[in-house]
mmCIF file of C-alpha atoms in Angstrom:
data_model
loop_
_atom_site.group_PDB
_atom_site.id
_atom_site.type_symbol
_atom_site.label_atom_id
_atom_site.label_comp_id
_atom_site.label_asym_id
_atom_site.label_seq_id
_atom_site.Cartn_x
_atom_site.Cartn_y
_atom_site.Cartn_z
ATOM 1 C CA MET A 3 -186.708 4.416 -123.809
ATOM 2 C CA LYS A 4 -183.609 4.177 -121.692
ATOM 3 C CA ARG A 5 -180.284 5.428 -123.014
ATOM 4 C CA ARG A 6 -178.855 1.895 -123.095
ATOM 5 C CA ASP A 7 -181.853 0.613 -125.087
ATOM 6 C CA LEU A 8 -181.457 3.453 -127.559
ATOM 7 C CA MET A 9 -177.751 2.707 -127.978
ATOM 8 C CA LEU A 10 -178.403 -1.024 -128.465
ATOM 9 C CA ALA A 11 -181.103 -0.297 -131.021
ATOM 10 C CA GLY A 12 -178.785 2.062 -132.891
ATOM 11 C CA GLY A 13 -176.002 -0.510 -132.866
ATOM 12 C CA ALA A 14 -178.352 -3.216 -134.093
ATOM 13 C CA LEU A 15 -179.513 -0.976 -136.925
ATOM 14 C CA ALA A 16 -175.933 -0.194 -137.900
ATOM 15 C CA ILE A 17 -175.036 -3.879 -137.890
ATOM 16 C CA ALA A 18 -178.164 -4.733 -139.852
ATOM 17 C CA GLY A 19 -177.220 -2.060 -142.376
ATOM 18 C CA VAL A 20 -173.782 -3.586 -142.826
ATOM 19 C CA SER A 21 -175.317 -7.049 -143.157
ATOM 20 C CA GLN A 22 -177.838 -5.833 -145.725
ATOM 21 C CA ALA A 23 -175.255 -3.862 -147.674
ATOM 22 C CA ALA A 24 -172.904 -6.816 -147.978
ATOM 23 C CA PRO A 25 -174.775 -10.026 -147.166
ATOM 24 C CA ASP A 26 -172.058 -12.278 -148.597
ATOM 25 C CA ALA A 27 -169.090 -10.350 -147.238
ATOM 26 C CA GLY A 28 -166.477 -12.530 -145.690
ATOM 27 C CA SER A 29 -167.512 -15.750 -147.373
ATOM 28 C CA ALA A 30 -167.150 -17.203 -150.795
ATOM 29 C CA PRO A 31 -170.348 -17.715 -152.808
ATOM 30 C CA GLY A 32 -172.159 -20.841 -151.702
ATOM 31 C CA LYS A 33 -170.240 -21.103 -148.403
ATOM 32 C CA GLY A 34 -173.271 -20.434 -146.197
ATOM 33 C CA VAL A 35 -173.487 -17.914 -143.390
ATOM 34 C CA SER A 36 -171.041 -15.030 -143.741
ATOM 35 C CA LEU A 37 -168.512 -13.755 -141.243
ATOM 36 C CA VAL A 38 -170.545 -10.545 -141.070
ATOM 37 C CA GLU A 39 -173.627 -12.466 -139.969
ATOM 38 C CA LEU A 40 -171.781 -14.655 -137.475
ATOM 39 C CA GLY A 41 -169.858 -11.726 -136.015
ATOM 40 C CA SER A 42 -173.082 -9.753 -135.754
ATOM 41 C CA ALA A 43 -174.792 -12.635 -133.944
ATOM 42 C CA CYS A 44 -171.913 -12.741 -131.438
ATOM 43 C CA ILE A 45 -172.212 -9.006 -130.904
ATOM 44 C CA GLN A 46 -175.964 -9.181 -130.337
ATOM 45 C CA VAL A 47 -175.882 -11.978 -127.760
ATOM 46 C CA GLY A 48 -172.588 -10.693 -126.328
ATOM 47 C CA GLU A 49 -174.216 -7.365 -125.462
ATOM 48 C CA GLU A 50 -176.954 -9.247 -123.619
ATOM 49 C CA CYS A 51 -174.403 -11.448 -121.864
ATOM 50 C CA GLU A 52 -172.287 -8.495 -120.801
ATOM 51 C CA ALA A 53 -175.358 -6.726 -119.395
ATOM 52 C CA HIS A 54 -176.300 -9.894 -117.482
ATOM 53 C CA CYS A 55 -172.773 -10.205 -116.066
ATOM 54 C CA LEU A 56 -172.753 -6.573 -114.981
ATOM 55 C CA GLN A 57 -176.158 -6.981 -113.311
ATOM 56 C CA GLN A 58 -174.828 -9.972 -111.379
ATOM 57 C CA LEU A 59 -171.670 -8.086 -110.413
ATOM 58 C CA ALA A 60 -173.792 -5.165 -109.187
ATOM 59 C CA THR A 61 -175.539 -7.496 -106.746
ATOM 60 C CA GLY A 62 -172.195 -8.669 -105.368
ATOM 61 C CA ASP A 63 -172.165 -11.965 -107.275
ATOM 62 C CA THR A 64 -168.656 -12.255 -108.717
ATOM 63 C CA SER A 65 -169.157 -15.685 -110.307
ATOM 64 C CA LEU A 66 -169.480 -14.093 -113.757
ATOM 65 C CA ALA A 67 -166.507 -11.715 -113.450
ATOM 66 C CA ALA A 68 -164.313 -13.730 -115.831
ATOM 67 C CA CYS A 69 -167.234 -13.967 -118.234
ATOM 68 C CA ALA A 70 -167.672 -10.181 -118.178
ATOM 69 C CA LYS A 71 -164.002 -9.690 -119.057
ATOM 70 C CA SER A 72 -164.047 -12.322 -121.772
ATOM 71 C CA VAL A 73 -167.204 -11.065 -123.435
ATOM 72 C CA ALA A 74 -165.886 -7.477 -123.430
ATOM 73 C CA VAL A 75 -162.850 -8.578 -125.460
ATOM 74 C CA MET A 76 -164.982 -10.780 -127.720
ATOM 75 C CA LEU A 77 -167.305 -7.877 -128.506
ATOM 76 C CA GLN A 78 -164.434 -5.696 -129.696
ATOM 77 C CA MET A 79 -162.910 -8.473 -131.808
ATOM 78 C CA CYS A 80 -166.245 -9.324 -133.416
ATOM 79 C CA ARG A 81 -166.822 -5.657 -134.231
ATOM 80 C CA ALA A 82 -163.435 -5.635 -135.962
ATOM 81 C CA LEU A 83 -164.366 -8.856 -137.758
ATOM 82 C CA VAL A 84 -167.683 -7.472 -139.026
ATOM 83 C CA THR A 85 -166.022 -4.304 -140.312
ATOM 84 C CA ALA A 86 -163.113 -6.134 -141.944
ATOM 85 C CA ALA A 87 -165.373 -8.746 -143.562
ATOM 86 C CA ALA A 88 -167.878 -6.190 -144.833
ATOM 87 C CA GLN A 89 -165.076 -4.164 -146.399
ATOM 88 C CA SER A 90 -163.111 -7.200 -147.672
ATOM 89 C CA SER A 91 -160.061 -5.980 -145.793
ATOM 90 C CA PRO A 92 -156.681 -7.266 -146.956
ATOM 91 C CA ARG A 93 -156.064 -8.142 -143.269
ATOM 92 C CA LEU A 94 -159.260 -10.190 -142.946
ATOM 93 C CA LYS A 95 -157.351 -13.476 -142.664
ATOM 94 C CA ASP A 96 -155.273 -12.080 -139.781
ATOM 95 C CA ILE A 97 -158.358 -10.730 -138.045
ATOM 96 C CA THR A 98 -160.234 -14.023 -138.438
ATOM 97 C CA ARG A 99 -157.308 -15.896 -136.870
ATOM 98 C CA VAL A 100 -157.316 -13.736 -133.748
ATOM 99 C CA CYS A 101 -161.101 -13.426 -133.594
ATOM 100 C CA GLY A 102 -161.417 -17.212 -133.728
ATOM 101 C CA GLN A 103 -159.068 -17.535 -130.764
ATOM 102 C CA VAL A 104 -160.918 -14.861 -128.787
ATOM 103 C CA CYS A 105 -164.276 -16.500 -129.527
ATOM 104 C CA ARG A 106 -162.904 -19.880 -128.375
ATOM 105 C CA ASP A 107 -161.735 -18.210 -125.149
ATOM 106 C CA CYS A 108 -165.179 -16.692 -124.600
ATOM 107 C CA GLU A 109 -166.861 -20.015 -125.402
ATOM 108 C CA ALA A 110 -164.722 -21.739 -122.759
ATOM 109 C CA VAL A 111 -165.501 -19.127 -120.100
ATOM 110 C CA CYS A 112 -169.248 -19.291 -120.851
ATOM 111 C CA ARG A 113 -169.397 -23.098 -120.757
ATOM 112 C CA PRO A 114 -169.544 -23.513 -116.927
ATOM 113 C CA HIS A 115 -172.460 -21.059 -116.755
ATOM 114 C CA ALA A 116 -174.386 -22.339 -119.794
ATOM 115 C CA GLY A 117 -176.522 -24.701 -117.737
ATOM 116 C CA HIS A 118 -177.542 -21.961 -115.307
ATOM 117 C CA HIS A 119 -178.007 -18.888 -117.519
ATOM 118 C CA ASP A 120 -179.692 -18.975 -120.929
ATOM 119 C CA VAL A 121 -177.742 -15.952 -122.132
ATOM 120 C CA CYS A 122 -174.460 -17.697 -121.298
ATOM 121 C CA ARG A 123 -175.541 -20.718 -123.319
ATOM 122 C CA ARG A 124 -176.504 -18.543 -126.277
ATOM 123 C CA CYS A 125 -173.229 -16.619 -126.065
ATOM 124 C CA MET A 126 -171.275 -19.873 -125.917
ATOM 125 C CA GLU A 127 -173.077 -21.206 -128.992
ATOM 126 C CA ALA A 128 -172.632 -17.973 -130.966
ATOM 127 C CA CYS A 129 -168.932 -17.891 -130.106
ATOM 128 C CA ARG A 130 -168.540 -21.532 -131.127
ATOM 129 C CA SER A 131 -170.129 -20.862 -134.532
ATOM 130 C CA CYS A 132 -168.124 -17.706 -135.128
ATOM 131 C CA ALA A 133 -164.867 -19.366 -134.038
ATOM 132 C CA SER A 134 -165.441 -22.286 -136.401
ATOM 133 C CA ALA A 135 -166.045 -19.954 -139.344
ATOM 134 C CA CYS A 136 -163.030 -17.831 -138.423
ATOM 135 C CA GLU A 137 -160.819 -20.904 -138.204
ATOM 136 C CA LYS A 138 -161.927 -22.005 -141.674
ATOM 137 C CA ALA A 139 -161.440 -18.504 -143.102
ATOM 138 C CA SER A 140 -157.955 -18.133 -141.640
ATOM 139 C CA ALA A 141 -156.723 -21.571 -142.759
#
């Protein structure tokens, strides 16, 4: 197992642990998918997208450079979202407002590549879902 695979597996287990420990964190009862789950989905596909962008950059293809930057910021915001939602942070509303904006930015940057790269399409869709939930939670 490569070091990167080990780190991704460890991160996925940690996220799964948070999701299992607080499956309804970040959403009111009966509101559907939680912020923890949506943020975790963004993180999972975002890691794949970032790896894809970096692979393309390594070959000299700079067409995904903006995507690589955008997804790097999105990953950090979604990690903050997952933590804040799981812990019912008093700043959750503030974090959801910013995270929603960052996810919308990432969605927009992924859109031109969505027809060419499956991972870009999946990242765009995950960001759209997370942004929508964040916008509702911060309203």
